[in-house]
Amino acid sequence: MTLKRDVYKALEDVVGPEYISEDPVILDSYAWRSGMATLHDRFVPRYEAVTLPQNTAEVQAIVKLCNKYKTQFVASSTGWGCYCDPAGPGVVKMDLRRMNRILEINEKNMYAACEPYVIFAELQAEVMKRGLICNITGAGSNCSAMPLAAHQGIGHMSQSLSYGDRNLLAVEWVTPEGEIVRLGSLGSLGEWFGGDGPGPSLRGIIRGNTTPLGGLGVFTKAAQKLYHWPGPAVFPVEGVSPNYTPSHIPPGFMYRYISWPSLEKLTEAVYKIGMSEIAFEVMGFNPGMIASNIATNNVEDKQLLDEFTRLVQGPGSVVIIAANSQRDYEYETRVLQQILDETGGKSLEPVEKNFKYNAGALWRCIRITASIRETCRSSGCFAGEVGGTDVFSLMATYINRSQPVKKEFIAKGLVRNDGLIPFVQSIEHGHQGHAEVLNRYFQSKETADGVMAFVGEANKAAIQDHFGVPAHVWSDDAHDMFGPHTSNYHLWLREIKKKFDPNAASESSHYISAKE
Ligand SMILES: Cc1cc2nc3c(=O)[nH]c(=O)nc-3n(C[C@H](O)[C@H](O)[C@H](O)COP(=O)(O)OP(=O)(O)OC[C@H]3O[C@@H](n4cnc5c(N)ncnc54)[C@H](O)[C@@H]3O)c2cc1C
């Protein structure tokens, strides 16, 4: 019990005794992590207490108390990533799982508003019934559907459904000092349709390409854009995880894994597919990811990895067509075939011909249910070397620079040998790209140090050769390293933190602090 009794009592008065705890079992459950940051120790620092507020008023009251008593707070939605973990003692957790309502689905104007603990699986299921679909973060449909929780919100369907930063509309925000601010049309009309007005627009303050990762108050409600969904209201899925597959592929849908002879040819094809706007999804995958997506266990995973590695000719991508009519389908598949002929793209035959592989992967790449298989199942942990979100060909070139480092890791037995091909995905029909090298690593101190060295090398390359700021830049150290090379943005970010959070109440170890 480290929180002063009067502080605990004040917090308890806000949420009620059932919804606050400092029991060591509860605190340790929240502190357990597997992942890069905790390789040396499975437990991150304990929170002082965990609270479960049920509405904006309770969130606001907790924030104000933390300011008054010089204690820090941090919120989480589903807590899927390590970003909401505190860096040290003195932090009260707000677990927002009781704030779980879809507030509005507006079919006519194509948007949805929800609270932080609505997950994508729920929102997607609801909007599909109405002929609509939402973007889902690549982290999985188990994550918060609020575009202010996930780190970036880029995902498999970003080719046609964009991503968090771009889809965000009106927002309700409890600032680090405890003021409630309603942004965009919510502030002027009480409606969700606009992020930038009529009403105050602070989109550039509350998030950029990435979110503030808990370091700038609490987002209690937010709206996002929805898109047209040409598929069925309910996908015909049969079976139980991990053995589940649609009984048939709905009319107008096609799933292929295509590999190209070179990165240049892949890039040319991605631009052509983008320009023709024929694809619902163009998601960079490599043989390791496609094998893990399809396999139901590690033995099968290894067999498929070996088989697919033998059959692909170079870097590759999942391509999904989702057409509006038979005529549309014929047109889109014909255009795709022409692009493949022009660029030397080749479909991976076992994935095309085996119905179970094909239909299952189609569904998992729309429902986004296989991220954990693709990242963690084979070795237990993963770390990604991540580029920024920028011109597709620039990001593709950047990420391929990391290959020699991964090769060294594989040779030392620190990282699973799943090949050296990174994944590069297309966003908004080729308008932007995002790329990662996935390291599925075995747990050891040497690996932890190695992974950090890997990220350090990639950061150096990003600065020296002007590839822009990678998306994984969090913490003072990282911003201080990149800021001086990118118009001193870190000084402005720090000013924002200082002005909005004068008491440093919003724990910001994954964002930026107000230090001088
Ligand atoms: C296997 C795996 C794959 C991933 N792939 C991707 C990917 O493809 N794209 C991507 O963008 N990210 C990816 N991530 C990162 C992921 O988006 C984050 O891990 C995030 O945790 C998703 O869960 P969440 O949306 O519930 O947010 P949480 O885990 O709950 O929170 C994430 C961050 O946002 C803050 N936060 C959450 N809710 C609120 C709120 N209401 N108000 C204020 N701050 C809040 C938290 O403090 C924390 O810093 C991946 C992570 C994993 C583990």
XYZ file of C-alpha atoms and ligand atoms in Angstrom:
569
model
C 0.000 0.000 0.000
C 1.940 3.004 -1.169
C -0.852 5.374 -2.094
C -1.621 7.735 0.791
C -4.875 6.776 2.512
C -6.617 10.061 1.820
C -5.794 9.750 -1.888
C -7.060 6.157 -2.048
C -10.219 7.153 -0.194
C -10.847 10.073 -2.559
C -10.473 7.782 -5.597
C -12.711 5.181 -3.964
C -15.368 7.834 -3.427
C -15.366 8.484 -7.180
C -15.699 4.923 -8.515
C -17.053 3.071 -5.480
C -15.214 0.352 -3.499
C -16.002 -2.376 -6.058
C -14.175 -0.568 -8.830
C -10.819 0.225 -7.262
C -8.106 -2.138 -6.086
C -4.592 -2.138 -4.701
C -4.593 -5.870 -3.991
C -1.124 -7.220 -4.948
C -2.709 -10.012 -7.008
C -4.602 -7.478 -9.098
C -1.644 -5.107 -9.412
C 0.716 -7.912 -10.434
C -1.784 -9.169 -13.002
C -1.699 -5.749 -14.624
C 2.102 -5.616 -14.339
C 2.796 -8.917 -16.118
C 3.993 -8.505 -19.684
C 5.628 -10.558 -22.350
C 7.407 -8.408 -24.862
C 10.507 -6.572 -25.820
C 10.473 -3.994 -23.046
C 10.281 -6.643 -20.373
C 12.629 -9.341 -21.560
C 14.831 -8.901 -18.524
C 11.925 -9.022 -16.155
C 8.437 -10.323 -16.841
C 6.908 -7.656 -14.614
C 6.773 -3.937 -15.336
C 6.479 -1.468 -12.414
C 3.248 -1.898 -10.471
C 0.508 0.691 -10.553
C -0.353 2.191 -7.164
C -3.999 1.312 -7.725
C -6.277 0.244 -10.552
C -9.579 2.043 -11.083
C -12.490 1.178 -13.370
C -14.374 4.425 -14.101
C -17.729 3.981 -15.825
C -18.204 7.345 -17.526
C -16.608 10.652 -18.492
C -17.540 12.310 -15.194
C -15.644 9.653 -13.222
C -12.640 9.886 -15.542
C -12.629 13.656 -15.068
C -12.863 13.330 -11.273
C -9.895 10.896 -11.183
C -7.819 13.187 -13.386
C -8.565 16.164 -11.129
C -7.658 14.189 -8.010
C -4.358 13.096 -9.543
C -3.554 16.745 -10.301
C -4.505 17.777 -6.776
C -2.479 15.054 -5.048
C 0.513 15.183 -7.444
C -0.067 11.613 -8.556
C 0.090 10.402 -12.147
C -2.579 8.536 -14.125
C -2.648 6.518 -17.315
C -5.622 5.065 -19.209
C -5.919 1.952 -21.295
C -8.627 0.646 -23.566
C -7.923 -3.080 -24.024
C -4.293 -2.817 -22.877
C -3.087 -5.004 -25.760
C 0.266 -3.286 -26.153
C 2.925 -2.329 -23.629
C 2.473 1.413 -24.122
C 0.189 1.935 -21.139
C 2.696 0.375 -18.748
C 4.141 2.901 -16.289
C 7.878 3.576 -16.276
C 8.053 3.756 -12.469
C 6.020 4.076 -9.286
C 3.386 6.716 -8.505
C 0.861 5.935 -11.258
C -2.870 5.210 -10.963
C -4.347 3.101 -13.753
C -7.670 3.846 -15.407
C -8.861 0.648 -17.037
C -11.714 1.827 -19.277
C -13.373 -1.573 -19.781
C -16.691 -0.390 -18.339
C -16.955 2.276 -21.029
C -18.061 -0.129 -23.729
C -20.988 1.370 -25.652
C -21.389 1.972 -29.355
C -22.952 5.439 -29.239
C -24.127 5.868 -32.801
C -23.901 4.203 -36.182
C -24.934 6.704 -38.814
C -25.610 4.791 -42.008
C -26.495 7.799 -44.131
C -23.415 9.846 -43.300
C -21.192 6.776 -42.831
C -19.659 7.187 -39.405
C -19.732 5.467 -36.010
C -19.014 6.827 -32.529
C -17.984 4.655 -29.618
C -16.442 4.469 -26.170
C -12.919 3.085 -25.599
C -13.778 -0.515 -24.728
C -15.832 -1.225 -27.825
C -13.587 -3.548 -29.788
C -13.285 -3.706 -33.578
C -14.830 -7.186 -33.695
C -18.065 -5.772 -32.265
C -18.121 -2.624 -34.353
C -17.299 -4.449 -37.575
C -20.037 -7.045 -36.979
C -22.602 -4.303 -36.364
C -21.685 -2.136 -39.334
C -21.451 -5.084 -41.757
C -25.145 -5.708 -41.112
C -25.712 -2.217 -42.523
C -23.546 -2.610 -45.644
C -20.645 -0.722 -44.084
C -17.149 -1.539 -42.787
C -14.515 0.130 -40.581
C -10.743 0.035 -40.789
C -9.179 -2.298 -38.186
C -5.691 -1.939 -36.723
C -3.293 -4.700 -37.754
C -2.958 -5.486 -34.054
C -6.277 -7.303 -34.308
C -10.019 -6.937 -33.973
C -9.611 -7.581 -30.247
C -8.281 -3.983 -29.892
C -10.232 -0.822 -29.142
C -12.283 0.473 -32.058
C -11.534 4.057 -30.977
C -8.960 5.527 -33.409
C -7.178 7.184 -30.485
C -6.130 4.014 -28.676
C -4.086 1.971 -31.130
C -0.581 3.182 -31.744
C -1.182 4.104 -35.391
C -4.242 2.164 -36.426
C -2.768 1.027 -39.718
C -4.076 -2.360 -40.748
C -4.650 -4.960 -43.459
C -7.538 -3.068 -45.071
C -5.859 0.359 -45.110
C -5.605 0.126 -48.927
C -9.276 1.071 -49.184
C -10.240 1.995 -45.578
C -7.286 4.266 -44.668
C -6.166 4.384 -41.000
C -6.681 5.916 -37.537
C -5.235 9.365 -38.087
C -7.217 9.927 -41.278
C -10.483 8.310 -40.159
C -10.819 10.204 -36.877
C -13.886 12.497 -36.581
C -15.313 14.242 -33.480
C -13.769 13.461 -30.078
C -14.541 13.893 -26.386
C -11.308 14.506 -24.478
C -10.572 14.847 -20.769
C -7.416 16.957 -20.817
C -4.481 16.214 -18.475
C -5.806 18.904 -16.097
C -9.340 17.490 -16.127
C -11.159 19.816 -18.480
C -13.697 18.182 -20.832
C -13.146 19.348 -24.408
C -15.449 18.326 -27.248
C -13.682 18.586 -30.578
C -15.082 19.203 -34.033
C -18.831 19.108 -34.655
C -19.360 17.608 -31.183
C -18.229 20.925 -29.664
C -20.639 23.093 -31.629
C -23.616 20.882 -32.520
C -23.339 17.833 -30.279
C -22.941 15.678 -33.394
C -20.175 13.290 -34.437
C -19.784 13.883 -38.170
C -16.812 16.297 -38.274
C -13.377 16.165 -36.690
C -12.251 19.650 -37.641
C -15.386 21.697 -37.373
C -17.687 23.434 -37.093
C -16.193 23.688 -33.604
C -12.633 23.586 -32.281
C -10.158 21.398 -34.161
C -7.228 20.119 -32.173
C -6.548 17.045 -34.265
C -2.905 18.016 -34.676
C -2.547 18.368 -30.899
C -4.235 15.161 -29.774
C -2.617 12.938 -32.366
C -0.430 12.940 -35.450
C 0.562 9.856 -37.352
C 0.725 8.114 -33.973
C -1.317 8.707 -30.816
C 0.145 10.257 -27.599
C 0.165 6.758 -26.054
C -1.506 7.739 -22.822
C 0.606 10.856 -22.279
C -1.990 13.563 -22.969
C -5.117 12.926 -20.925
C -7.968 10.512 -21.642
C -10.166 10.133 -24.726
C -13.594 9.067 -23.583
C -15.541 8.980 -26.878
C -14.610 9.282 -30.529
C -16.141 8.901 -33.969
C -14.633 7.498 -37.133
C -15.446 7.209 -40.817
C -17.095 4.090 -42.181
C -16.810 2.747 -45.712
C -18.955 0.817 -48.185
C -18.965 -2.978 -47.628
C -19.894 -5.028 -50.694
C -19.950 -8.356 -48.793
C -22.650 -10.244 -46.895
C -24.131 -9.022 -43.610
C -22.660 -12.092 -41.922
C -19.729 -14.023 -43.370
C -20.515 -17.761 -43.700
C -17.860 -18.952 -41.227
C -17.978 -22.518 -39.870
C -15.881 -24.271 -37.225
C -14.141 -23.263 -34.051
C -10.808 -21.480 -33.683
C -8.171 -22.415 -34.787
C -10.071 -24.579 -37.316
C -12.551 -22.238 -38.895
C -13.237 -21.426 -42.539
C -16.048 -19.844 -44.515
C -18.267 -22.490 -46.130
C -17.991 -20.638 -49.438
C -16.374 -17.508 -50.820
C -19.076 -14.849 -51.237
C -19.719 -13.649 -54.800
C -17.370 -10.877 -55.901
C -14.535 -11.843 -53.519
C -11.083 -13.115 -54.433
C -8.005 -13.761 -52.256
C -4.521 -14.221 -53.682
C -0.990 -14.169 -52.324
C 1.204 -12.742 -55.069
C 5.003 -12.680 -55.160
C 7.157 -10.643 -57.524
C 10.680 -11.213 -58.854
C 12.015 -8.039 -57.180
C 11.079 -5.178 -54.890
C 11.046 -2.850 -57.919
C 8.465 -5.024 -59.675
C 6.360 -5.262 -56.523
C 6.435 -1.474 -56.173
C 5.440 -0.987 -59.812
C 2.539 -3.405 -59.357
C 1.365 -1.738 -56.133
C 1.242 1.640 -57.872
C -0.669 0.195 -60.827
C -3.149 -1.619 -58.570
C -3.570 1.614 -56.618
C -4.096 3.774 -59.691
C -6.765 1.436 -61.020
C -8.455 1.256 -57.555
C -9.386 -2.376 -58.081
C -8.240 -3.834 -54.750
C -9.968 -3.876 -51.377
C -6.730 -4.914 -49.658
C -3.034 -4.856 -50.590
C -1.284 -6.053 -47.462
C 2.434 -6.800 -47.463
C 2.972 -10.351 -46.201
C 5.989 -12.662 -46.425
C 6.008 -16.486 -46.538
C 6.396 -16.607 -42.738
C 3.307 -14.485 -42.149
C 1.157 -16.267 -44.701
C 2.188 -19.655 -43.241
C 1.350 -18.532 -39.700
C -1.969 -17.060 -40.813
C -3.037 -20.386 -42.322
C -1.438 -22.929 -39.971
C -3.246 -24.057 -36.851
C -0.090 -25.117 -34.960
C 3.674 -24.673 -35.081
C 4.442 -27.963 -36.860
C 2.084 -27.118 -39.691
C 3.464 -23.564 -39.661
C 7.016 -24.818 -40.271
C 5.897 -27.141 -43.085
C 3.999 -24.360 -44.829
C 6.854 -21.897 -44.338
C 9.285 -24.298 -46.063
C 6.836 -24.982 -48.879
C 5.922 -21.324 -49.475
C 9.561 -20.186 -49.244
C 10.388 -22.645 -52.032
C 7.561 -21.420 -54.222
C 7.722 -17.619 -53.954
C 9.939 -15.674 -56.304
C 10.566 -12.629 -54.089
C 8.686 -10.096 -51.971
C 4.910 -10.451 -51.880
C 1.543 -9.173 -50.910
C -1.962 -10.347 -50.133
C -4.405 -8.930 -52.681
C -8.152 -9.045 -52.013
C -10.784 -8.090 -54.550
C -14.235 -7.239 -53.173
C -16.437 -6.327 -56.111
C -19.918 -4.830 -56.213
C -21.300 -7.001 -59.013
C -20.340 -9.839 -61.341
C -19.423 -7.282 -64.012
C -17.289 -5.351 -61.552
C -15.595 -8.606 -60.473
C -14.767 -9.546 -64.041
C -13.331 -6.098 -64.694
C -11.225 -5.988 -61.504
C -9.805 -9.502 -61.900
C -8.973 -8.799 -65.559
C -7.126 -5.603 -64.633
C -5.255 -7.449 -61.866
C -4.211 -10.182 -64.303
C -2.941 -7.579 -66.748
C -0.892 -5.888 -64.003
C 0.563 -9.257 -62.955
C 1.484 -10.015 -66.580
C 3.195 -6.631 -66.912
C 5.121 -6.912 -63.635
C 5.852 -10.647 -63.436
C 3.629 -11.231 -60.377
C 2.853 -14.868 -59.600
C 0.069 -16.271 -57.433
C 1.145 -18.725 -54.721
C -0.543 -21.870 -55.986
C -1.285 -23.798 -52.783
C -3.015 -20.715 -51.373
C -4.997 -20.163 -54.576
C -5.974 -23.803 -55.097
C -6.578 -25.107 -51.572
C -10.075 -23.912 -50.661
C -9.493 -24.165 -46.919
C -6.319 -22.061 -47.076
C -7.851 -19.563 -49.451
C -11.214 -18.995 -47.789
C -9.756 -19.052 -44.266
C -7.050 -16.517 -45.066
C -9.607 -14.309 -46.851
C -11.709 -14.134 -43.724
C -8.795 -13.693 -41.321
C -7.458 -10.799 -43.424
C -10.830 -9.032 -43.255
C -11.747 -9.932 -39.696
C -8.109 -9.394 -38.552
C -8.035 -12.374 -36.237
C -4.595 -13.799 -36.935
C -2.178 -11.073 -35.817
C -1.155 -12.996 -32.757
C -0.535 -16.151 -34.843
C 1.549 -14.121 -37.283
C 3.631 -12.367 -34.638
C 3.941 -14.412 -31.453
C 2.898 -18.042 -31.838
C 6.030 -19.493 -33.382
C 8.581 -18.172 -30.866
C 6.515 -16.542 -28.109
C 7.549 -12.942 -28.792
C 8.022 -10.478 -31.562
C 9.581 -7.105 -32.174
C 9.114 -5.152 -35.326
C 11.495 -2.744 -36.922
C 9.030 -0.176 -38.190
C 9.335 2.590 -40.742
C 7.177 5.695 -40.859
C 4.114 6.253 -43.011
C 5.331 7.818 -46.212
C 5.742 7.258 -49.945
C 5.424 3.494 -50.599
C 8.703 3.104 -52.505
C 10.633 5.130 -49.882
C 9.356 2.932 -47.061
C 10.097 -0.216 -49.065
C 13.690 0.901 -49.632
C 14.132 1.857 -45.986
C 12.944 -1.407 -44.537
C 15.114 -3.499 -46.820
C 18.151 -1.850 -45.253
C 17.518 -3.879 -42.105
C 17.965 -7.275 -43.755
C 21.692 -7.765 -43.005
C 21.020 -7.158 -39.306
C 18.250 -9.748 -39.226
C 20.541 -12.195 -41.028
C 23.110 -11.832 -38.254
C 20.427 -12.479 -35.639
C 19.259 -15.603 -37.408
C 22.841 -16.871 -37.647
C 23.231 -16.417 -33.889
C 19.972 -18.287 -33.241
C 18.314 -15.311 -31.562
C 15.508 -14.857 -34.036
C 13.374 -17.456 -35.793
C 14.561 -18.126 -39.337
C 11.442 -17.190 -41.271
C 13.292 -15.595 -44.174
C 14.557 -12.119 -44.825
C 11.667 -10.567 -46.683
C 10.123 -7.598 -44.817
C 6.502 -6.632 -45.375
C 5.499 -3.420 -47.078
C 1.849 -2.501 -47.216
C -0.052 -0.054 -49.328
C -2.316 2.603 -47.836
C -5.062 4.542 -49.620
C -4.521 2.916 -53.006
C -0.756 3.420 -53.029
C -0.871 6.981 -51.753
C 1.262 5.947 -48.752
C 3.181 2.926 -47.555
C 4.162 1.352 -44.260
C 6.837 -1.301 -43.760
C 8.122 -3.571 -41.022
C 10.697 -6.267 -40.434
C 9.159 -8.832 -38.150
C 11.587 -10.460 -35.726
C 10.022 -13.445 -34.006
C 12.593 -13.923 -31.323
C 13.499 -16.434 -28.647
C 13.641 -15.035 -25.140
C 17.098 -14.314 -23.734
C 19.041 -11.337 -22.466
C 21.227 -11.469 -25.559
C 18.146 -11.184 -27.750
C 16.801 -8.235 -25.784
C 20.070 -6.370 -26.202
C 20.276 -7.410 -29.834
C 16.761 -6.236 -30.641
C 17.522 -2.855 -29.117
C 20.755 -2.652 -31.138
C 18.772 -3.549 -34.259
C 16.324 -0.691 -33.668
C 19.272 1.637 -32.966
C 20.902 0.748 -36.309
C 17.640 1.277 -38.186
C 17.151 4.653 -36.479
C 20.647 5.708 -37.534
C 19.872 4.746 -41.147
C 16.593 6.690 -41.025
C 18.455 9.847 -39.977
C 21.529 9.505 -42.185
C 19.619 8.729 -45.366
C 16.514 10.842 -44.717
C 13.834 8.180 -44.475
C 11.758 10.218 -42.020
C 10.743 9.524 -38.427
C 9.778 5.872 -37.823
C 6.448 5.165 -36.148
C 8.052 3.475 -33.153
C 9.534 6.743 -31.857
C 8.323 7.016 -28.321
C 10.048 8.409 -25.205
C 12.148 11.524 -24.640
C 15.325 9.869 -25.901
C 13.819 8.941 -29.244
C 12.232 12.364 -29.838
C 15.464 14.089 -28.824
C 17.339 11.991 -31.355
C 15.006 12.646 -34.317
C 13.843 16.186 -33.486
C 17.020 18.070 -34.437
C 16.919 16.415 -37.885
C 13.256 17.178 -38.509
C 12.641 20.908 -37.955
C 12.988 20.562 -34.171
C 9.475 19.163 -33.905
C 10.375 17.758 -30.469
C 10.558 21.283 -29.022
C 7.010 21.993 -30.201
C 5.742 18.649 -28.938
C 7.285 19.388 -25.563
C 5.613 22.826 -25.497
C 2.257 21.133 -26.115
C 2.884 18.696 -23.272
C 3.926 21.538 -20.960
C 0.934 23.766 -21.732
C -1.722 21.061 -21.515
C -0.216 19.200 -18.574
C 1.496 21.700 -16.229
C 1.469 19.221 -13.316
C 2.833 16.317 -15.430
C -0.136 14.276 -14.202
C -0.601 12.303 -17.426
C 2.111 9.604 -17.379
C 4.050 10.090 -20.590
C 7.007 7.730 -20.694
C 5.862 6.503 -24.147
C 5.152 10.041 -25.387
C 7.284 13.033 -24.405
C 7.886 14.810 -21.094
C 7.906 18.555 -20.427
C 11.555 18.524 -19.318
C 13.551 21.614 -20.327
C 0.669 -8.388 -31.973
C 0.586 -6.889 -32.107
C 0.458 -6.338 -33.362
C 0.341 -4.968 -33.507
N 0.123 -4.451 -34.761
C -0.175 -3.130 -34.900
C -0.565 -2.589 -36.156
O -0.591 -3.297 -37.146
N -0.898 -1.262 -36.222
C -0.870 -0.452 -35.107
O -1.185 0.730 -35.191
N -0.493 -0.941 -33.917
C -0.147 -2.242 -33.789
N 0.215 -2.727 -32.562
C 0.210 -1.807 -31.493
C -1.274 -1.705 -30.974
O -1.996 -0.828 -31.765
C -1.314 -1.212 -29.649
O -0.641 -2.244 -29.031
C -2.655 -1.031 -28.933
O -2.392 -1.635 -27.700
C -3.872 -1.618 -29.408
O -4.809 -1.861 -28.301
P -5.822 -0.772 -27.824
O -6.340 -0.131 -29.062
O -6.855 -1.355 -26.984
O -4.958 0.225 -26.961
P -4.345 0.064 -25.474
O -3.378 -1.065 -25.455
O -5.394 0.046 -24.445
O -3.574 1.441 -25.388
C -2.572 1.810 -26.303
C -2.004 3.176 -25.882
O -3.017 4.175 -25.966
C -3.315 4.729 -24.667
N -4.770 4.749 -24.551
C -5.622 3.714 -24.757
N -6.876 4.115 -24.598
C -6.826 5.417 -24.266
C -7.822 6.383 -23.977
N -9.100 6.060 -24.012
N -7.423 7.631 -23.686
C -6.093 7.972 -23.652
N -5.118 7.088 -23.925
C -5.486 5.826 -24.234
C -2.682 3.803 -23.645
O -2.249 4.507 -22.509
C -1.519 3.230 -24.429
O -0.436 4.100 -24.363
C 0.390 -4.111 -32.374
C 0.546 -4.668 -31.110
C 0.642 -6.039 -30.957
C 0.804 -6.612 -29.574
